[in-house]
Tab-separated table of C-alpha atoms and ligand atoms in Angstrom:
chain	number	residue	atom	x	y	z
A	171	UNK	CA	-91.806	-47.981	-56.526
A	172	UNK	CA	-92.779	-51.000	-58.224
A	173	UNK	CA	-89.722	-53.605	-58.430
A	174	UNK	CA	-89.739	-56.244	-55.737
A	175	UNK	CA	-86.780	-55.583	-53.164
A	176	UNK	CA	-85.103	-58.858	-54.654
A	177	UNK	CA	-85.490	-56.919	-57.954
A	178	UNK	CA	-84.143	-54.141	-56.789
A	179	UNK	CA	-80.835	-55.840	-55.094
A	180	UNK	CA	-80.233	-57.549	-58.341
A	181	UNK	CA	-80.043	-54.453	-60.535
A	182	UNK	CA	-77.843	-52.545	-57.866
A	183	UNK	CA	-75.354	-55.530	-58.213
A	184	UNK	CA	-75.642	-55.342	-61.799
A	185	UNK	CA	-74.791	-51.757	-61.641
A	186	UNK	CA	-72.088	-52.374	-59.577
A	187	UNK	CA	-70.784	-54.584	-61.822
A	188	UNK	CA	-70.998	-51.856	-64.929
A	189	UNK	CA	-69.143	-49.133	-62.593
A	190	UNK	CA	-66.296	-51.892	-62.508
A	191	UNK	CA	-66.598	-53.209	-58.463
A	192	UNK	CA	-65.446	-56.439	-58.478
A	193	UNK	CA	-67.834	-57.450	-55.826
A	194	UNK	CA	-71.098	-56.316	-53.896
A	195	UNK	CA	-73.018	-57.349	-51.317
A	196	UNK	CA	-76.245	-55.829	-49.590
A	197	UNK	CA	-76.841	-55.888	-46.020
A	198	UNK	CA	-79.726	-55.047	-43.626
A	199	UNK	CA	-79.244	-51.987	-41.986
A	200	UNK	CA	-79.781	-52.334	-37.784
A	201	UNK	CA	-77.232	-52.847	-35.152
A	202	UNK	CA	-73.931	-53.664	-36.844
A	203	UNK	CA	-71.387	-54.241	-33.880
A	204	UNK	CA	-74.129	-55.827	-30.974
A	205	UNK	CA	-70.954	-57.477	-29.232
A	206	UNK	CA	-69.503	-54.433	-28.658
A	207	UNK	CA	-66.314	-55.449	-30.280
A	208	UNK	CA	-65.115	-51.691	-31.080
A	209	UNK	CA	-65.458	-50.915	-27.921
A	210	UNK	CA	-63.416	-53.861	-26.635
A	211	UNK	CA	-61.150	-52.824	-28.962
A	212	UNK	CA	-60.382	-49.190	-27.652
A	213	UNK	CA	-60.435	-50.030	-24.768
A	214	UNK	CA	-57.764	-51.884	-24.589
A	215	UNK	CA	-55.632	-48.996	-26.794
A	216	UNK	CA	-55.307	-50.930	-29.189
A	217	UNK	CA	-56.279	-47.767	-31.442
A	218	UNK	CA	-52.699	-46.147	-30.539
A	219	UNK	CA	-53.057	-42.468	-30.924
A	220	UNK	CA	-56.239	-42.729	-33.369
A	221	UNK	CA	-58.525	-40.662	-31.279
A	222	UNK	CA	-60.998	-40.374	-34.155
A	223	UNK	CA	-61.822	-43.895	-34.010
A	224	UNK	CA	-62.785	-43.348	-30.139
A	225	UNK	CA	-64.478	-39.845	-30.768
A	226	UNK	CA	-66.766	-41.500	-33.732
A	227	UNK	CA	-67.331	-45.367	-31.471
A	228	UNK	CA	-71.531	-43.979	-30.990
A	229	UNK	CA	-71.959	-43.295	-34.939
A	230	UNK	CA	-69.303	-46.101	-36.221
A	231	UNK	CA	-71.524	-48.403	-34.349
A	232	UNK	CA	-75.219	-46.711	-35.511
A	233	UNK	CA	-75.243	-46.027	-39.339
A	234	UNK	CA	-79.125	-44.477	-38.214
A	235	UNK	CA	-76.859	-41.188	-36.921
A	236	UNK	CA	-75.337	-41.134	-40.365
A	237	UNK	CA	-78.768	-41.102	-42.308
A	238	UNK	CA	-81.939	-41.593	-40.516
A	239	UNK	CA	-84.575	-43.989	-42.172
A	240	UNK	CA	-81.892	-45.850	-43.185
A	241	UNK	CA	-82.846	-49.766	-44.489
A	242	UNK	CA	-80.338	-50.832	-46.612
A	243	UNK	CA	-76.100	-51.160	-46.700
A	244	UNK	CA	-74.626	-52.083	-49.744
A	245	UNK	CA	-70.947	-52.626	-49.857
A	246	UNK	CA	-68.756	-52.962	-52.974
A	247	UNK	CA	-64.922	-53.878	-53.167
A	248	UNK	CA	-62.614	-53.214	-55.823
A	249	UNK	CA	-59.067	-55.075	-56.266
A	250	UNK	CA	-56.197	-52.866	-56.168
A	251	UNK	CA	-53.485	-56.077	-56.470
A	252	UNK	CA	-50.285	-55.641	-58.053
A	253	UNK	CA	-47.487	-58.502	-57.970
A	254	UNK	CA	-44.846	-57.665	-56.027
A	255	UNK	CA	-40.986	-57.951	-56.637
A	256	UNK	CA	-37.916	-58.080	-54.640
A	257	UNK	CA	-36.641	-54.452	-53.979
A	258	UNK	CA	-33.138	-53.459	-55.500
A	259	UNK	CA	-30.297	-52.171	-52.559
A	260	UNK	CA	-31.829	-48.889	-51.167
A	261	UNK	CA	-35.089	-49.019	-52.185
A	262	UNK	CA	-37.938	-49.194	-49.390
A	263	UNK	CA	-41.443	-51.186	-50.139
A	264	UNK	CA	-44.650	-49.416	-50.040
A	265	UNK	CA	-47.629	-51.316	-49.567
A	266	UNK	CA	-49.552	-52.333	-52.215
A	267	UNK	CA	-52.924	-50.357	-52.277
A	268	UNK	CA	-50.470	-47.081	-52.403
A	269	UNK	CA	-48.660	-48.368	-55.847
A	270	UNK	CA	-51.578	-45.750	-57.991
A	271	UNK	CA	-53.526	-42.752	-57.297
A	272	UNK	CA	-55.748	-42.342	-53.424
A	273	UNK	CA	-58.476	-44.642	-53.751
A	274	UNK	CA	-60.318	-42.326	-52.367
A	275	UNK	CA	-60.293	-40.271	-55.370
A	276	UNK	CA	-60.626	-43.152	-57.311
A	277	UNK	CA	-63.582	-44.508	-56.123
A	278	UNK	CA	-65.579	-41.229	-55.293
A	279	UNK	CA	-67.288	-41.160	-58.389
A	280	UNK	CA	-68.437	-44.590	-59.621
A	281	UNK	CA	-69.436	-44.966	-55.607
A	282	UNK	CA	-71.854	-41.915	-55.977
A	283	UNK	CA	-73.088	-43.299	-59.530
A	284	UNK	CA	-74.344	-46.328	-57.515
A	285	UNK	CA	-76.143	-44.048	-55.394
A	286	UNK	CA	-77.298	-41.812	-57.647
A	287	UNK	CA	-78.980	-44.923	-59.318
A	288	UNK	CA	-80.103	-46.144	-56.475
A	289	UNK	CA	-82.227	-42.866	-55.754
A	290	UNK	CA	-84.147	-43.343	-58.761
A	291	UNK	CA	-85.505	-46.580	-57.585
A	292	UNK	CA	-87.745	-44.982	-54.995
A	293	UNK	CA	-89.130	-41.350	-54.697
A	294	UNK	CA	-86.978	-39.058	-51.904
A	295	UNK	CA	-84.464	-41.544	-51.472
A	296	UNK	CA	-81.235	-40.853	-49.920
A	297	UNK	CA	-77.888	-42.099	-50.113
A	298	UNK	CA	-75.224	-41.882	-48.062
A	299	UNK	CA	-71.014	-42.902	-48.608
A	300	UNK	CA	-67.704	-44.359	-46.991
A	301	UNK	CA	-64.440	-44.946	-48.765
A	302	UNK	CA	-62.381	-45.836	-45.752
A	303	UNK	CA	-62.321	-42.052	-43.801
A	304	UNK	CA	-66.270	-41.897	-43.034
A	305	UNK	CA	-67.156	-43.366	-39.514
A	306	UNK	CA	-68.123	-46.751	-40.879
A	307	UNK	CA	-67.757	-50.309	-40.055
A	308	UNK	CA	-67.122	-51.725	-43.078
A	309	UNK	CA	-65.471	-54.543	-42.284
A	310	UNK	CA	-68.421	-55.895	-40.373
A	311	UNK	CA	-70.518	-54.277	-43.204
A	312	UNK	CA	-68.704	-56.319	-45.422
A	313	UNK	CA	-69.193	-59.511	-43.322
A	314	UNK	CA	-72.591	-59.106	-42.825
A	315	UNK	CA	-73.349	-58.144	-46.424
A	316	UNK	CA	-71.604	-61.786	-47.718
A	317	UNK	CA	-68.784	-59.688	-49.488
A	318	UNK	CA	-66.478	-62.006	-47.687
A	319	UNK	CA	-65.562	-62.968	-44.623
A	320	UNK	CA	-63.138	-61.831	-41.886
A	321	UNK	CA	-59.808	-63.580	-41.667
A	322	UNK	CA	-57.228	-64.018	-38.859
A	323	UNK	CA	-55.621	-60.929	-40.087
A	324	UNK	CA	-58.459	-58.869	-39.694
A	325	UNK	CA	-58.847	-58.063	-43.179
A	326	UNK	CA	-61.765	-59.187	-45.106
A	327	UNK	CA	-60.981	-62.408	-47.585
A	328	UNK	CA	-63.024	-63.175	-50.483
A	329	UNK	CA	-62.900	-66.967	-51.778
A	330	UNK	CA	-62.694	-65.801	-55.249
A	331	UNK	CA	-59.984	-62.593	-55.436
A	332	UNK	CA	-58.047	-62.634	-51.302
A	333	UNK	CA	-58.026	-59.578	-50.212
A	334	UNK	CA	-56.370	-56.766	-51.899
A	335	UNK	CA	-59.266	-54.796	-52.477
A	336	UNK	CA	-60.663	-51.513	-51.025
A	337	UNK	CA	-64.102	-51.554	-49.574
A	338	UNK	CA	-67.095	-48.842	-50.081
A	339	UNK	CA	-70.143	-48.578	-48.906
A	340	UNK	CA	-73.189	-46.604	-50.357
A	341	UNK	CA	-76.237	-46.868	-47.117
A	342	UNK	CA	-79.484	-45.739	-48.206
A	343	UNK	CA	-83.116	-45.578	-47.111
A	344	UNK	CA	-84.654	-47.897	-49.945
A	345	UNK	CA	-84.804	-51.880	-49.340
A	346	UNK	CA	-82.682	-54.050	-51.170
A	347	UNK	CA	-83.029	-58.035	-50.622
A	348	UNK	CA	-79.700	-58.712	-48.074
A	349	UNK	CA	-77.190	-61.356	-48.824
A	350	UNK	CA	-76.249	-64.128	-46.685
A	351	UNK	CA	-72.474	-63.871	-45.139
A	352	UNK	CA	-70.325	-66.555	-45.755
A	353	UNK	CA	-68.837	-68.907	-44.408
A	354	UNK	CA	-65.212	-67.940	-42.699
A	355	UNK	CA	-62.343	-70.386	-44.444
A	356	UNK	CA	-59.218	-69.568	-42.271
A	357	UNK	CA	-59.489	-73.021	-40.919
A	358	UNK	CA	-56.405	-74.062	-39.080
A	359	UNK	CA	-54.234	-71.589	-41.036
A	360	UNK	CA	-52.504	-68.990	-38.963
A	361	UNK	CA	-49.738	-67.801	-41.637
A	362	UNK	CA	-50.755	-63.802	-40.750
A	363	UNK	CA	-50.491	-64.443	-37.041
A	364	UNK	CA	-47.102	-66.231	-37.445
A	365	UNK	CA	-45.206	-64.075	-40.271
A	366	UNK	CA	-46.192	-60.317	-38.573
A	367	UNK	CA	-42.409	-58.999	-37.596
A	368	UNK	CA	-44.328	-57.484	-34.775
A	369	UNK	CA	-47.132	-59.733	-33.073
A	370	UNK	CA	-49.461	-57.211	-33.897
A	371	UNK	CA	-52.463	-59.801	-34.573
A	372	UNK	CA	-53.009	-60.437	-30.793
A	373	UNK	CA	-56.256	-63.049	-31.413
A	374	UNK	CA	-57.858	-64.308	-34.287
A	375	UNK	CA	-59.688	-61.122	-36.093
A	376	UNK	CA	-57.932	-58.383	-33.381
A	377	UNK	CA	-54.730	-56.295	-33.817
A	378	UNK	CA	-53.206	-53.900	-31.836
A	379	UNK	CA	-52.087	-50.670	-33.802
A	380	UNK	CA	-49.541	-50.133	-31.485
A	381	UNK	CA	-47.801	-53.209	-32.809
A	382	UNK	CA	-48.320	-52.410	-36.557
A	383	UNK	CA	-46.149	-51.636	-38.355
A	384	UNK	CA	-48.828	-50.166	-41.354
A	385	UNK	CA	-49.714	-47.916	-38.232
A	386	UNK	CA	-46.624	-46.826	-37.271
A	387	UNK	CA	-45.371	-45.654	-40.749
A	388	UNK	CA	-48.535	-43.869	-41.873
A	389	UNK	CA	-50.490	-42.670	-38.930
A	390	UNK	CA	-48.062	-42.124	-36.185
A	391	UNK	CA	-46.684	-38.823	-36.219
A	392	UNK	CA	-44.190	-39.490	-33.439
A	393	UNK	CA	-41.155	-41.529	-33.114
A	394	UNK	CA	-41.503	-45.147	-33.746
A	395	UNK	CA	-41.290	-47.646	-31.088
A	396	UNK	CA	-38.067	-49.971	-31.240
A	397	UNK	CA	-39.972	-52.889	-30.860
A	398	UNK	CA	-41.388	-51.673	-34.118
A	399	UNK	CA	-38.543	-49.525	-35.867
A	400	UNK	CA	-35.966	-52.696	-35.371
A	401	UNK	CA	-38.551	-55.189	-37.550
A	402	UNK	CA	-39.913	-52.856	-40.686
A	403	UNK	CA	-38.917	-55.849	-43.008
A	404	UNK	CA	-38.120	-52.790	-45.555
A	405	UNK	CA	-41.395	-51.286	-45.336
A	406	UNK	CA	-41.576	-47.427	-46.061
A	407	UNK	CA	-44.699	-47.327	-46.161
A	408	UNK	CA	-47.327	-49.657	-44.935
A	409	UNK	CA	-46.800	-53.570	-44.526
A	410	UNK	CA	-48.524	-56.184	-47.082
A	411	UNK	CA	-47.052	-58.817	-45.040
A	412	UNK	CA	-50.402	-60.343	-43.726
A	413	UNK	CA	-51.671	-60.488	-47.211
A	414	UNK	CA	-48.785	-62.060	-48.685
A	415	UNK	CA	-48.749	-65.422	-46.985
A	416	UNK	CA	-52.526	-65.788	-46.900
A	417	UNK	CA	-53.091	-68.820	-48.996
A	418	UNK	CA	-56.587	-67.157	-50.510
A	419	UNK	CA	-54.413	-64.148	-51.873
A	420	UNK	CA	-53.127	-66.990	-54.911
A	421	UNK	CA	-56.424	-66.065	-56.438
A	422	UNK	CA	-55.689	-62.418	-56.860
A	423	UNK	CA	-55.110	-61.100	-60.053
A	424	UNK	CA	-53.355	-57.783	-61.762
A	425	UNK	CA	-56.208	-54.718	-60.997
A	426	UNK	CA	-57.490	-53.589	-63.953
A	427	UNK	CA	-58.499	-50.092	-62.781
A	428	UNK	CA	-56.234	-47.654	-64.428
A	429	UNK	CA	-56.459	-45.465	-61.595
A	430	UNK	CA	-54.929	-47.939	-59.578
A	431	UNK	CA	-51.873	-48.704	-61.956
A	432	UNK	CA	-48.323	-48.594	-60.678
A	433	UNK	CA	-47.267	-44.848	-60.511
A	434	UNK	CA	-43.308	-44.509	-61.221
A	435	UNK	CA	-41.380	-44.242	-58.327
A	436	UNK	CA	-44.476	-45.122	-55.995
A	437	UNK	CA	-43.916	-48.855	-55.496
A	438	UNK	CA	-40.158	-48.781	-54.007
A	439	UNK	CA	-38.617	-45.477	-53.451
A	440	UNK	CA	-35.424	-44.868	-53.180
A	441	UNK	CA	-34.577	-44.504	-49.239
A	442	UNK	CA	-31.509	-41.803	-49.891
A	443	UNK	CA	-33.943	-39.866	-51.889
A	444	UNK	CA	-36.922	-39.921	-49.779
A	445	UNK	CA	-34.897	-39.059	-46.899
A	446	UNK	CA	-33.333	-36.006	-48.823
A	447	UNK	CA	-36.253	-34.907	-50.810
A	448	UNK	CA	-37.734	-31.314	-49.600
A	449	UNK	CA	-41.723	-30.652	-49.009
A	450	UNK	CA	-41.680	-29.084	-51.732
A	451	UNK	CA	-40.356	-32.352	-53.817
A	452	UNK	CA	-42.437	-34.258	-51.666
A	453	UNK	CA	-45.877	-32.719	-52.824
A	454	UNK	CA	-44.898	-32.607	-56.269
A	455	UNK	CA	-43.594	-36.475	-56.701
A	456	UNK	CA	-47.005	-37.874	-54.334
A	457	UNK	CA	-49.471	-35.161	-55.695
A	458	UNK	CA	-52.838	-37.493	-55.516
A	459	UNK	CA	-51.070	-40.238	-54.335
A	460	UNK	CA	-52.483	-41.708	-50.855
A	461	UNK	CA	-48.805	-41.823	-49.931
A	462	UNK	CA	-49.409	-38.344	-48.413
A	463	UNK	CA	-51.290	-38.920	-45.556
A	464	UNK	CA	-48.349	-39.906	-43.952
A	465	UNK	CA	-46.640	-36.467	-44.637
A	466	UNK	CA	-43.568	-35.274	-45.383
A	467	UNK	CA	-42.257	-35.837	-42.198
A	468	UNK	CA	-43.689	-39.019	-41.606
A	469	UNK	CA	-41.798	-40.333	-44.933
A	470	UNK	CA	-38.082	-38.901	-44.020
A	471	UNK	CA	-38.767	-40.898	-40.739
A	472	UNK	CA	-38.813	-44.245	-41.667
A	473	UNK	CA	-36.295	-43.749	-45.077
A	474	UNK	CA	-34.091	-42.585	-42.208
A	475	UNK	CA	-34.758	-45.663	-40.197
A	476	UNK	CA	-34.460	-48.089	-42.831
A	477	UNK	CA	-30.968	-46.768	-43.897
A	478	UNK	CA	-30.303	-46.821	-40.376
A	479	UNK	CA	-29.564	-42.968	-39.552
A	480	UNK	CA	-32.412	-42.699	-36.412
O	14	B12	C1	-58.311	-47.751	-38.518
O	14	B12	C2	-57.942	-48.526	-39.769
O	14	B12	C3	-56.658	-49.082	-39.826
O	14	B12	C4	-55.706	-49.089	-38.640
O	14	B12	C5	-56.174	-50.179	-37.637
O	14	B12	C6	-56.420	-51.539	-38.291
O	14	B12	C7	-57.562	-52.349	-37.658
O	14	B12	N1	-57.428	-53.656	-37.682
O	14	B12	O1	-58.561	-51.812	-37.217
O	14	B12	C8	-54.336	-49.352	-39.333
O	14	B12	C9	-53.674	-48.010	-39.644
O	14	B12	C10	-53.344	-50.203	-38.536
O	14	B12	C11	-54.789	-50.009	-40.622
O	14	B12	C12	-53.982	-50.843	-41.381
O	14	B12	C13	-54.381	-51.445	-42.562
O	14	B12	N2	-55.492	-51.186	-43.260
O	14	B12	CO1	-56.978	-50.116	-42.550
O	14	B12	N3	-58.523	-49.242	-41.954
O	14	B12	C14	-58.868	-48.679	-40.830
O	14	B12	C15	-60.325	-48.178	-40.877
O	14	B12	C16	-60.304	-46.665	-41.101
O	14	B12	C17	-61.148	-48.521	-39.642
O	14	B12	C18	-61.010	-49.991	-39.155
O	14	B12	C19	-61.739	-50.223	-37.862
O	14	B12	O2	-62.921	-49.967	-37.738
O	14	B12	N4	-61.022	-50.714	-36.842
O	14	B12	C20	-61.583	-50.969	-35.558
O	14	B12	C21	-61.664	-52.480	-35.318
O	14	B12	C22	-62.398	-52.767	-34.013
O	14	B12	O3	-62.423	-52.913	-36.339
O	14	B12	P1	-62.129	-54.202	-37.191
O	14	B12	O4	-60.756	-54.755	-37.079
O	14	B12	O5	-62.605	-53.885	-38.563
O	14	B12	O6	-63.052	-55.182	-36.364
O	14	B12	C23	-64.462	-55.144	-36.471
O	14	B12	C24	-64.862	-56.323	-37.281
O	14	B12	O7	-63.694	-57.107	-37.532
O	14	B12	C25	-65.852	-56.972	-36.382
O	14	B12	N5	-65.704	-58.389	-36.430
O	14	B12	C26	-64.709	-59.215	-36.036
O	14	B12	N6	-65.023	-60.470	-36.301
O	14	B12	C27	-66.260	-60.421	-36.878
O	14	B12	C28	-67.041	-61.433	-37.390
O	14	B12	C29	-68.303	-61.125	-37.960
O	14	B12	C30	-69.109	-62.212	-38.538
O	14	B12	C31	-68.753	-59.777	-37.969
O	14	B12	C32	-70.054	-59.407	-38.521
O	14	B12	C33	-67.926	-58.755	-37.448
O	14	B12	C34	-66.682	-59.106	-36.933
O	14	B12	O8	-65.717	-56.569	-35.087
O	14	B12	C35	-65.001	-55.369	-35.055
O	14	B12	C36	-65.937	-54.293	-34.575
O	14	B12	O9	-67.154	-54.371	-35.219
O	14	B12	C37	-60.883	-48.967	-42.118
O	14	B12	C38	-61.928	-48.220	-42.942
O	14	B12	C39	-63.276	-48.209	-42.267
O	14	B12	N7	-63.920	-47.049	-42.242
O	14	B12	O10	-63.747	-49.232	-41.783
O	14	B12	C40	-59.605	-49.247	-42.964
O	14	B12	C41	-59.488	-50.610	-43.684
O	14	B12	C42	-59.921	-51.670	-42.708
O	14	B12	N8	-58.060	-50.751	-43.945
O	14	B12	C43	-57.781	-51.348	-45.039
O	14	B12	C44	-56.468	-51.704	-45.453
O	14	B12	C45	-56.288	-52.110	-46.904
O	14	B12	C46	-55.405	-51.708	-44.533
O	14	B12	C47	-54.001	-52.290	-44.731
O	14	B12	C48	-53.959	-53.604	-45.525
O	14	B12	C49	-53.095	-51.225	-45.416
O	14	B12	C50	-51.647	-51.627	-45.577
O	14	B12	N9	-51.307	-52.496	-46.535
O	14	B12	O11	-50.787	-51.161	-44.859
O	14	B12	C51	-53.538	-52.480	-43.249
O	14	B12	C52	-53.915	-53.878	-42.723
O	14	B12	C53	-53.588	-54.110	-41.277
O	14	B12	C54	-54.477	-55.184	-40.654
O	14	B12	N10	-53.997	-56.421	-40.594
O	14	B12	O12	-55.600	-54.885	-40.269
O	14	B12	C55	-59.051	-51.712	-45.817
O	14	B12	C56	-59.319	-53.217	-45.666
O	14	B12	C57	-59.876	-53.901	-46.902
O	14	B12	C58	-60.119	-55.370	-46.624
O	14	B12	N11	-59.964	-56.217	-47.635
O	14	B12	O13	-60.437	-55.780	-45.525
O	14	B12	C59	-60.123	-50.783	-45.114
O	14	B12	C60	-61.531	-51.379	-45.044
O	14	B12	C61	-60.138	-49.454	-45.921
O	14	B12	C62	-60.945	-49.562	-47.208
O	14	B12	N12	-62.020	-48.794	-47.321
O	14	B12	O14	-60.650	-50.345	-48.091
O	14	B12	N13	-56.083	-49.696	-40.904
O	15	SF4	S1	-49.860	-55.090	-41.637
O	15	SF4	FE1	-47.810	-55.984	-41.154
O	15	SF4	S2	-47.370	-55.316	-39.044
O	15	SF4	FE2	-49.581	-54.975	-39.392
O	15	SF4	S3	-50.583	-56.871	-38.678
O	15	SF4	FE3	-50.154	-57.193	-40.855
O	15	SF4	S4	-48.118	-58.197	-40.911
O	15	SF4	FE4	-48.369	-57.305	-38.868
O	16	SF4	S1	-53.256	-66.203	-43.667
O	16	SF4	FE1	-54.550	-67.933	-43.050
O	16	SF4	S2	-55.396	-67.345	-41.025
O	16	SF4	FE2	-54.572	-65.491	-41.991
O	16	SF4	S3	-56.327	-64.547	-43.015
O	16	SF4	FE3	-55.309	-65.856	-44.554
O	16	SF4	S4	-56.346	-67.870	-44.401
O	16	SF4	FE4	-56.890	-66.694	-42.562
């Protein structure tokens, strides 16, 4: 290996760049939650029925578990934004980062191109990924590699392009120069905290899922609380509500990724049909679409609630 760590850094975020992330930072690997913070956070439940984030706290909290010798974690983001428009009668809103295909498709392969080209920096090197369902931090990842900071809202908020934008992380055993975080610029704003139909945003940076409604309409697989089900705001399917007020997200511009464009039907579905439609209907209109994870099921639920039949 000849290139200077510095060197190195610089020609991963170039990379980056070519693959078509908007941003990237690099981080030091090491202890990446030393407060304890996720732990806090489960215990006070406010993971709902997510047992996988308590089953994976020990390795969420070590990336060393995930790949030993690790030194470096570089995080990318890519914007998924699409502007938004009123719904006509009867249709339901999906959240925003649901409008195209699952990201997690999407971003598979340019994510392991980074790594791949990382590996041939250094002789044996290894790589290892998160898109979202991997036991990672990556908010704090994120944080800590200068990507952006974390807002109010809990979501990480970049200066230049808000927040609608996935994050990925590719940790590997070479060294890369880290970044710097930034500065947090939430200020005296607290627009997320004060527009959420639900409270869920319980202190600056901490929400409880239990309150949320993006929980409750994707991940829950029970009923849905009335303190929930009685203020969706029209959301089928996950809540952009947080993002919409936040004053950084006038930055954000139309995604260019064409995996991410608007699929038809995708954006805001028509509640009579969604709560008719069979599984069979069901698989074939959200085939790749991460609109599925919430099931079939999941999906009649909350049409049914919005037209007001449960
Ligand atoms: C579980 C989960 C959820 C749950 C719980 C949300 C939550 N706040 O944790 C539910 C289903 C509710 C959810 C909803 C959404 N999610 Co989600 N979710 C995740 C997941 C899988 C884990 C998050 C997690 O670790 N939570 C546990 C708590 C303790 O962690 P945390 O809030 O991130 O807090 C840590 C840091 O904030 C840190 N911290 C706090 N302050 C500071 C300050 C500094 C300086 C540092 C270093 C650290 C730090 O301390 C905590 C512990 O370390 C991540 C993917 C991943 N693998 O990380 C995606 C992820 C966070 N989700 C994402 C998205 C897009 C959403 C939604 C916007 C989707 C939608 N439109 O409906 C909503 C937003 C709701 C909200 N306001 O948070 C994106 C966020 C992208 C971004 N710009 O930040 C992620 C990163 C997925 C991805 N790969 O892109 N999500
Ligand atoms: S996603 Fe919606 S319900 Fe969840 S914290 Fe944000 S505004 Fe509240
Ligand atoms: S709405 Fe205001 S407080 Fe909330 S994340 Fe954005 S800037 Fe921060």
């Amino acid at each position: 290996m000849s290139d200077s760590p510095a060197a190195r850094a610089e020609a991963v975020k170039q990379h980056a760049r070519e693959l078509g992330f908007d941003l990237c930072g690099i981080a030091a690997a090491g202890p990446i939650d030393p407060e304890d913070r996720l732990g806090a956070w489960l215990a006070s439940g406010y993971h709902a029925e997510m047992d996988w984030m308590a089953r994976t706290k020990d390795i969420r909290q070590d990336v060393s578990l995930r790949l030993p010798g690790v030194r470096s974690v570089v995080v990318v983001a890519r914007n998924y934004y699409h502007e938004g428009r009123d719904p006509a009668p009867g249709q339901g809103k999906v959240a925003r980062y649901a409008w195209g295909r699952d990201y997690h498709k999407v971003l598979k392969k340019p994510l392991h191109g980074l790594g791949e080209f990382i590996k041939t920096m250094e002789t044996g090197a290894q790589c290892d990924y998160s898109i979202d369902a991997q036991p990672y931090l990556e908010r704090a990842w994120a944080a800590k590699a200068g990507v952006g900071w974390i807002g109010k809202n809990s979501l990480v908020l970049n200066q230049d392009i808000g927040s609608y934008f996935f994050l990925a992380v590719v940790a590997t055993t070479v060294e890369l120069q880290p970044d710097k975080p930034v500065i947090g610029r939430c200020g005296t704003c607290r627009a997320c905290i004060e527009v959420c139909p639900t409270q869920a945003i319980v202190a600056d940076g901490v929400m409880d899922s239990n309150r949320c409604i993006s929980f409750q309409t994707i991940e829950n697989r029970r009923e849905i609380p009335i303190a929930v089900s009685d203020n969706l705001e029209g959301w089928v399917f996950g809540c952009d509500l947080c993002q919409e007020v936040c004053p950084w997200n006038r930055f954000s511009t139309e995604t260019d990724d064409p995996g991410f464009a608007e699929r038809e039907g995708a954006a805001y579905p028509d509640l009579r049909e969604l709560s008719e439609m069979d599984e069979a209907a069901f698989d074939e209109r959200f085939a790749g679409s991460a609109i599925r994870r919430a099931k079939h099921a999941g999906m009649q639920r909350n049409a049914r609630l919005l037209l007001g039949e449960e």
